[in-house]
Amino acid sequence: MKLTWTHGAALVACVAISGCGLGGGKAPKGQVVATVDGEEITAMELNAELSGVQVADAAQRKLAEQAALKQIILRKLLVQQAKAEKLDKTPAFAQQRDRAAENLLAGMMQRKMSQGIADPPKAEAEKFVAEHPAMFANRRVMVVDQIVTTPINPTISKQLEPTTTLEQVEAVFRANNLDYQRTTVVLDTLNAPPAFITTLEKLPPGEIFVFPRPGAVIVNQIRDTRSTPFIGDRAVSYALAGLKSLRTQEAVGKKMEILEKGSASKIQYNEAYKPKPAPKAPAGKSAAPAAAPKT
């Protein structure tokens, strides 16, 4: 994560760490773009900070470089001050440092596992597009009004059954002293789960529908629907990318499963935390269908 500072925060940092930009010594040259109390910042480090930044011209590039360099300088000033106050010697730092290092290495290993996965054939993507018209040929973009509240009990659910407008839903929530928030979102059938699309297709126009989420309940009403077909080569390319991503996830998942099973003898649990054996699937039942590809 990259730190983003306001000008006020930058000023406070400079004042607190006396000498922001006031250090002596020779001016940096060559691949060294700046120094902070003698600690060098190289062009390679600056380019890494700019990774993923896209700019239209040289002037914008220069502005982006200056902003990124300032960010690096502020980060190094904070690090130097933290070390001066021995924050790097605390147990909390050691724990977070080790966790960050583990996440970085694990992520790098997963990316290595994903290398060499073959692209799906174009015919497979074309078949996927043809078999999912709601995502492509019949794609719709919907404006949906929503009311979000905490989980509700069966009594309130019963009170919602006769409602036909969100205003009536709000009245039910107010009568029951429920906190809620009203908002508007845009739903695109291109990205929505297939089961959710099927549910929407069965709804009469203007019908209120409710779906739960962890720790919340969302009441919805479609305000507007626009047909936006997604066809041709762009649709096939989208499906190809999604299928490749899905294929990669499955391949990496299998490799991780093999790694875990092969390392079972190395893992020992405290009995209080030992996982229970997974229940066996009933005979004769097939696996659930794969999810729609995502990009």
Tab-separated table of C-alpha atoms in Angstrom:
chain	number	residue	atom	x	y	z
A	1	MET	CA	0.000	0.000	0.000
A	2	LYS	CA	1.288	3.442	-0.879
A	3	LEU	CA	0.879	6.320	1.542
A	4	THR	CA	-0.930	9.380	0.280
A	5	TRP	CA	-0.440	12.610	2.186
A	6	THR	CA	-2.119	15.972	2.064
A	7	HIS	CA	0.064	19.066	1.927
A	8	GLY	CA	-0.746	19.705	5.589
A	9	ALA	CA	0.485	16.261	6.605
A	10	ALA	CA	3.653	16.758	4.601
A	11	LEU	CA	4.313	20.041	6.401
A	12	VAL	CA	3.798	18.413	9.801
A	13	ALA	CA	6.201	15.627	8.854
A	14	CYS	CA	8.862	18.116	7.786
A	15	VAL	CA	8.500	20.199	10.943
A	16	ALA	CA	8.523	17.138	13.210
A	17	ILE	CA	11.654	15.747	11.594
A	18	SER	CA	13.770	18.846	11.491
A	19	GLY	CA	15.561	19.214	8.208
A	20	CYS	CA	13.111	18.296	5.432
A	21	GLY	CA	15.121	19.185	2.345
A	22	LEU	CA	17.757	21.065	4.381
A	23	GLY	CA	20.464	18.392	4.479
A	24	GLY	CA	23.969	19.218	3.384
A	25	GLY	CA	26.343	17.189	1.229
A	26	LYS	CA	26.782	16.870	-2.494
A	27	ALA	CA	23.835	17.006	-4.852
A	28	PRO	CA	22.779	13.552	-6.090
A	29	LYS	CA	23.795	12.620	-9.634
A	30	GLY	CA	23.329	9.833	-12.158
A	31	GLN	CA	21.005	7.065	-11.010
A	32	VAL	CA	20.547	8.661	-7.580
A	33	VAL	CA	17.540	10.976	-7.826
A	34	ALA	CA	17.582	12.223	-4.210
A	35	THR	CA	18.961	11.490	-0.776
A	36	VAL	CA	17.300	11.662	2.637
A	37	ASP	CA	19.840	12.183	5.419
A	38	GLY	CA	22.370	10.398	3.242
A	39	GLU	CA	20.046	7.517	2.270
A	40	GLU	CA	19.880	7.263	-1.507
A	41	ILE	CA	16.739	7.064	-3.624
A	42	THR	CA	17.556	5.577	-7.005
A	43	ALA	CA	15.870	5.900	-10.381
A	44	MET	CA	14.979	2.193	-10.122
A	45	GLU	CA	13.188	2.814	-6.830
A	46	LEU	CA	11.320	5.766	-8.336
A	47	ASN	CA	10.257	3.710	-11.345
A	48	ALA	CA	8.993	0.972	-9.032
A	49	GLU	CA	6.899	3.580	-7.205
A	50	LEU	CA	5.446	4.623	-10.561
A	51	SER	CA	4.636	1.049	-11.559
A	52	GLY	CA	1.218	0.941	-13.207
A	53	VAL	CA	0.967	4.722	-13.636
A	54	GLN	CA	0.011	5.668	-17.193
A	55	VAL	CA	0.532	9.216	-18.454
A	56	ALA	CA	-0.216	10.864	-21.779
A	57	ASP	CA	2.879	13.011	-22.282
A	58	ALA	CA	6.284	13.993	-20.922
A	59	ALA	CA	4.925	16.889	-18.864
A	60	GLN	CA	2.470	14.640	-17.046
A	61	ARG	CA	5.190	12.048	-16.564
A	62	LYS	CA	7.357	14.668	-14.871
A	63	LEU	CA	4.523	15.661	-12.534
A	64	ALA	CA	3.904	12.012	-11.682
A	65	GLU	CA	7.611	11.494	-10.980
A	66	GLN	CA	7.709	14.506	-8.659
A	67	ALA	CA	4.635	13.308	-6.758
A	68	ALA	CA	6.041	9.783	-6.448
A	69	LEU	CA	9.440	11.089	-5.335
A	70	LYS	CA	7.825	13.234	-2.661
A	71	GLN	CA	5.928	10.170	-1.474
A	72	ILE	CA	9.156	8.157	-1.214
A	73	ILE	CA	10.895	10.990	0.653
A	74	LEU	CA	8.063	11.305	3.152
A	75	ARG	CA	8.019	7.558	3.683
A	76	LYS	CA	11.774	7.492	4.336
A	77	LEU	CA	11.490	10.415	6.742
A	78	LEU	CA	8.794	8.579	8.653
A	79	VAL	CA	10.871	5.386	8.668
A	80	GLN	CA	13.923	7.244	9.946
A	81	GLN	CA	11.886	8.858	12.709
A	82	ALA	CA	10.281	5.510	13.595
A	83	LYS	CA	13.729	3.930	13.904
A	84	ALA	CA	14.925	6.852	16.030
A	85	GLU	CA	12.018	6.113	18.378
A	86	LYS	CA	12.839	2.368	18.214
A	87	LEU	CA	9.446	1.400	16.801
A	88	ASP	CA	11.275	-1.177	14.671
A	89	LYS	CA	12.249	-2.982	17.886
A	90	THR	CA	8.668	-3.550	19.072
A	91	PRO	CA	6.875	-6.927	18.932
A	92	ALA	CA	4.056	-5.332	16.902
A	93	PHE	CA	6.490	-4.285	14.172
A	94	ALA	CA	8.155	-7.695	14.064
A	95	GLN	CA	4.798	-9.429	13.727
A	96	GLN	CA	3.559	-7.158	10.928
A	97	ARG	CA	6.924	-7.271	9.115
A	98	ASP	CA	6.940	-11.063	9.130
A	99	ARG	CA	3.324	-11.241	7.990
A	100	ALA	CA	4.003	-8.805	5.129
A	101	ALA	CA	7.070	-10.802	4.061
A	102	GLU	CA	5.076	-14.053	4.121
A	103	ASN	CA	2.252	-12.527	2.058
A	104	LEU	CA	4.752	-11.187	-0.472
A	105	LEU	CA	6.531	-14.519	-0.868
A	106	ALA	CA	3.273	-16.486	-0.982
A	107	GLY	CA	1.941	-14.146	-3.670
A	108	MET	CA	5.127	-14.502	-5.705
A	109	MET	CA	4.892	-18.299	-5.434
A	110	GLN	CA	1.262	-18.281	-6.590
A	111	ARG	CA	2.199	-16.127	-9.573
A	112	LYS	CA	4.978	-18.576	-10.416
A	113	MET	CA	2.485	-21.443	-10.180
A	114	SER	CA	0.243	-19.636	-12.655
A	115	GLN	CA	2.926	-19.415	-15.318
A	116	GLY	CA	2.649	-21.632	-18.364
A	117	ILE	CA	-1.125	-22.124	-18.184
A	118	ALA	CA	-2.326	-22.546	-21.764
A	119	ASP	CA	-4.825	-20.080	-23.219
A	120	PRO	CA	-8.252	-21.585	-23.866
A	121	PRO	CA	-9.092	-22.072	-27.556
A	122	LYS	CA	-11.130	-19.363	-29.247
A	123	ALA	CA	-13.885	-21.877	-29.980
A	124	GLU	CA	-14.359	-22.389	-26.227
A	125	ALA	CA	-14.836	-18.649	-25.708
A	126	GLU	CA	-17.268	-18.421	-28.631
A	127	LYS	CA	-19.254	-21.307	-27.128
A	128	PHE	CA	-19.335	-19.570	-23.746
A	129	VAL	CA	-20.632	-16.348	-25.329
A	130	ALA	CA	-23.357	-18.250	-27.185
A	131	GLU	CA	-24.428	-20.151	-24.051
A	132	HIS	CA	-24.684	-17.025	-21.879
A	133	PRO	CA	-26.914	-14.584	-23.799
A	134	ALA	CA	-27.831	-12.663	-20.623
A	135	MET	CA	-24.181	-11.671	-20.278
A	136	PHE	CA	-23.586	-10.880	-23.944
A	137	ALA	CA	-26.243	-10.639	-26.686
A	138	ASN	CA	-29.026	-9.797	-24.192
A	139	ARG	CA	-26.833	-7.872	-21.783
A	140	ARG	CA	-28.668	-5.297	-19.664
A	141	VAL	CA	-27.499	-2.431	-17.495
A	142	MET	CA	-29.881	-1.614	-14.646
A	143	VAL	CA	-30.184	1.330	-12.279
A	144	VAL	CA	-31.255	-0.115	-8.940
A	145	ASP	CA	-32.477	1.801	-5.906
A	146	GLN	CA	-31.514	0.114	-2.662
A	147	ILE	CA	-32.149	0.277	1.048
A	148	VAL	CA	-29.471	-1.307	3.227
A	149	THR	CA	-30.170	-2.279	6.814
A	150	THR	CA	-29.051	-4.751	9.453
A	151	PRO	CA	-30.399	-8.333	9.460
A	152	ILE	CA	-34.141	-8.379	10.124
A	153	ASN	CA	-36.291	-10.840	12.034
A	154	PRO	CA	-39.169	-12.886	10.553
A	155	THR	CA	-41.780	-10.447	11.923
A	156	ILE	CA	-40.324	-7.551	9.925
A	157	SER	CA	-39.900	-9.787	6.867
A	158	LYS	CA	-43.631	-10.507	7.056
A	159	GLN	CA	-44.380	-6.768	7.204
A	160	LEU	CA	-42.359	-6.237	4.007
A	161	GLU	CA	-44.383	-8.720	1.944
A	162	PRO	CA	-47.182	-6.313	0.875
A	163	THR	CA	-44.815	-3.405	0.102
A	164	THR	CA	-44.579	-2.226	-3.506
A	165	THR	CA	-42.359	0.860	-3.126
A	166	LEU	CA	-39.154	1.619	-1.269
A	167	GLU	CA	-40.975	4.421	0.530
A	168	GLN	CA	-43.254	1.792	2.064
A	169	VAL	CA	-40.179	-0.253	3.004
A	170	GLU	CA	-38.708	2.795	4.716
A	171	ALA	CA	-41.946	3.239	6.667
A	172	VAL	CA	-41.696	-0.355	7.933
A	173	PHE	CA	-38.094	0.158	9.008
A	174	ARG	CA	-38.902	3.439	10.770
A	175	ALA	CA	-41.833	1.830	12.572
A	176	ASN	CA	-39.457	-0.823	13.875
A	177	ASN	CA	-36.701	1.675	14.777
A	178	LEU	CA	-34.261	0.166	12.305
A	179	ASP	CA	-31.294	2.145	11.034
A	180	TYR	CA	-31.007	2.055	7.257
A	181	GLN	CA	-29.298	3.766	4.348
A	182	ARG	CA	-30.753	4.465	0.928
A	183	THR	CA	-28.527	4.368	-2.135
A	184	THR	CA	-28.477	3.740	-5.880
A	185	VAL	CA	-26.233	1.304	-7.752
A	186	VAL	CA	-25.743	0.169	-11.346
A	187	LEU	CA	-25.950	-3.555	-12.055
A	188	ASP	CA	-24.517	-5.000	-15.251
A	189	THR	CA	-25.580	-8.506	-16.258
A	190	LEU	CA	-22.158	-8.926	-17.864
A	191	ASN	CA	-20.597	-9.149	-14.409
A	192	ALA	CA	-23.476	-10.431	-12.285
A	193	PRO	CA	-23.552	-14.071	-11.090
A	194	PRO	CA	-25.659	-16.250	-13.430
A	195	ALA	CA	-28.010	-17.335	-10.612
A	196	PHE	CA	-28.682	-13.694	-9.769
A	197	ILE	CA	-29.451	-12.905	-13.427
A	198	THR	CA	-31.914	-15.802	-13.544
A	199	THR	CA	-33.672	-14.410	-10.466
A	200	LEU	CA	-33.947	-10.954	-12.021
A	201	GLU	CA	-35.393	-12.333	-15.245
A	202	LYS	CA	-38.265	-13.904	-13.321
A	203	LEU	CA	-39.246	-10.674	-11.541
A	204	PRO	CA	-42.298	-8.690	-12.694
A	205	PRO	CA	-41.535	-5.044	-13.599
A	206	GLY	CA	-41.062	-2.870	-10.519
A	207	GLU	CA	-41.019	-5.846	-8.144
A	208	ILE	CA	-39.149	-5.338	-4.880
A	209	PHE	CA	-36.605	-8.040	-4.147
A	210	VAL	CA	-34.472	-8.676	-1.085
A	211	PHE	CA	-31.169	-10.436	-0.728
A	212	PRO	CA	-29.099	-10.900	2.431
A	213	ARG	CA	-25.427	-10.239	2.842
A	214	PRO	CA	-23.184	-10.992	5.837
A	215	GLY	CA	-24.339	-8.565	8.507
A	216	ALA	CA	-26.832	-6.781	6.255
A	217	VAL	CA	-30.049	-7.029	4.259
A	218	ILE	CA	-30.474	-5.162	0.961
A	219	VAL	CA	-33.910	-4.286	-0.405
A	220	ASN	CA	-33.866	-3.509	-4.133
A	221	GLN	CA	-36.097	-2.055	-6.815
A	222	ILE	CA	-35.062	-1.654	-10.448
A	223	ARG	CA	-35.640	1.916	-11.550
A	224	ASP	CA	-34.420	1.685	-15.135
A	225	THR	CA	-33.146	-0.987	-17.532
A	226	ARG	CA	-31.151	-0.422	-20.697
A	227	SER	CA	-30.292	-3.048	-23.300
A	228	THR	CA	-26.556	-2.986	-24.056
A	229	PRO	CA	-25.573	-5.920	-26.294
A	230	PHE	CA	-21.960	-7.047	-25.979
A	231	ILE	CA	-21.150	-8.998	-29.128
A	232	GLY	CA	-18.496	-9.665	-31.739
A	233	ASP	CA	-14.751	-9.918	-31.241
A	234	ARG	CA	-14.803	-7.810	-28.069
A	235	ALA	CA	-17.192	-10.251	-26.421
A	236	VAL	CA	-15.064	-13.224	-27.447
A	237	SER	CA	-11.897	-11.503	-26.156
A	238	TYR	CA	-13.638	-10.787	-22.843
A	239	ALA	CA	-14.715	-14.416	-22.554
A	240	LEU	CA	-11.201	-15.612	-23.456
A	241	ALA	CA	-9.673	-13.490	-20.691
A	242	GLY	CA	-12.262	-14.667	-18.191
A	243	LEU	CA	-11.849	-18.323	-19.074
A	244	LYS	CA	-8.058	-17.976	-18.890
A	245	SER	CA	-8.391	-16.422	-15.434
A	246	LEU	CA	-10.724	-19.201	-14.315
A	247	ARG	CA	-8.418	-21.873	-15.749
A	248	THR	CA	-5.450	-20.279	-13.982
A	249	GLN	CA	-7.272	-20.132	-10.648
A	250	GLU	CA	-8.231	-23.796	-10.946
A	251	ALA	CA	-4.686	-24.831	-11.870
A	252	VAL	CA	-3.124	-22.872	-9.018
A	253	GLY	CA	-5.753	-24.230	-6.641
A	254	LYS	CA	-4.887	-27.812	-7.616
A	255	LYS	CA	-1.167	-27.143	-7.187
A	256	MET	CA	-1.792	-25.649	-3.740
A	257	GLU	CA	-3.939	-28.643	-2.796
A	258	ILE	CA	-1.138	-30.992	-3.853
A	259	LEU	CA	1.351	-28.905	-1.863
A	260	GLU	CA	-0.858	-29.021	1.229
A	261	LYS	CA	-1.478	-32.782	1.014
A	262	GLY	CA	2.191	-33.482	0.358
A	263	SER	CA	3.155	-31.448	3.418
A	264	ALA	CA	0.583	-32.979	5.788
A	265	SER	CA	3.298	-34.734	7.812
A	266	LYS	CA	4.951	-31.373	8.506
A	267	ILE	CA	1.820	-29.823	10.016
A	268	GLN	CA	0.863	-30.352	13.655
A	269	TYR	CA	-2.184	-28.794	15.347
A	270	ASN	CA	-3.069	-27.905	18.875
A	271	GLU	CA	-6.057	-30.193	19.490
A	272	ALA	CA	-8.277	-27.166	20.234
A	273	TYR	CA	-7.620	-25.807	16.717
A	274	LYS	CA	-7.461	-29.019	14.723
A	275	PRO	CA	-9.839	-28.795	11.726
A	276	LYS	CA	-12.653	-31.318	11.483
A	277	PRO	CA	-12.598	-33.738	8.535
A	278	ALA	CA	-14.616	-32.477	5.561
A	279	PRO	CA	-17.941	-34.322	5.118
A	280	LYS	CA	-18.025	-36.780	2.239
A	281	ALA	CA	-20.206	-35.836	-0.728
A	282	PRO	CA	-23.259	-38.097	-1.233
A	283	ALA	CA	-22.698	-40.742	-3.882
A	284	GLY	CA	-24.039	-39.955	-7.332
A	285	LYS	CA	-24.011	-36.168	-6.968
A	286	SER	CA	-21.944	-34.204	-9.432
A	287	ALA	CA	-19.867	-31.163	-8.582
A	288	ALA	CA	-21.389	-27.704	-8.779
A	289	PRO	CA	-20.999	-25.934	-12.127
A	290	ALA	CA	-18.120	-23.561	-12.533
A	291	ALA	CA	-18.749	-19.877	-11.944
A	292	ALA	CA	-18.877	-17.408	-14.799
A	293	PRO	CA	-15.474	-16.035	-15.767
A	294	LYS	CA	-14.383	-12.738	-14.282
A	295	THR	CA	-11.843	-10.259	-15.470
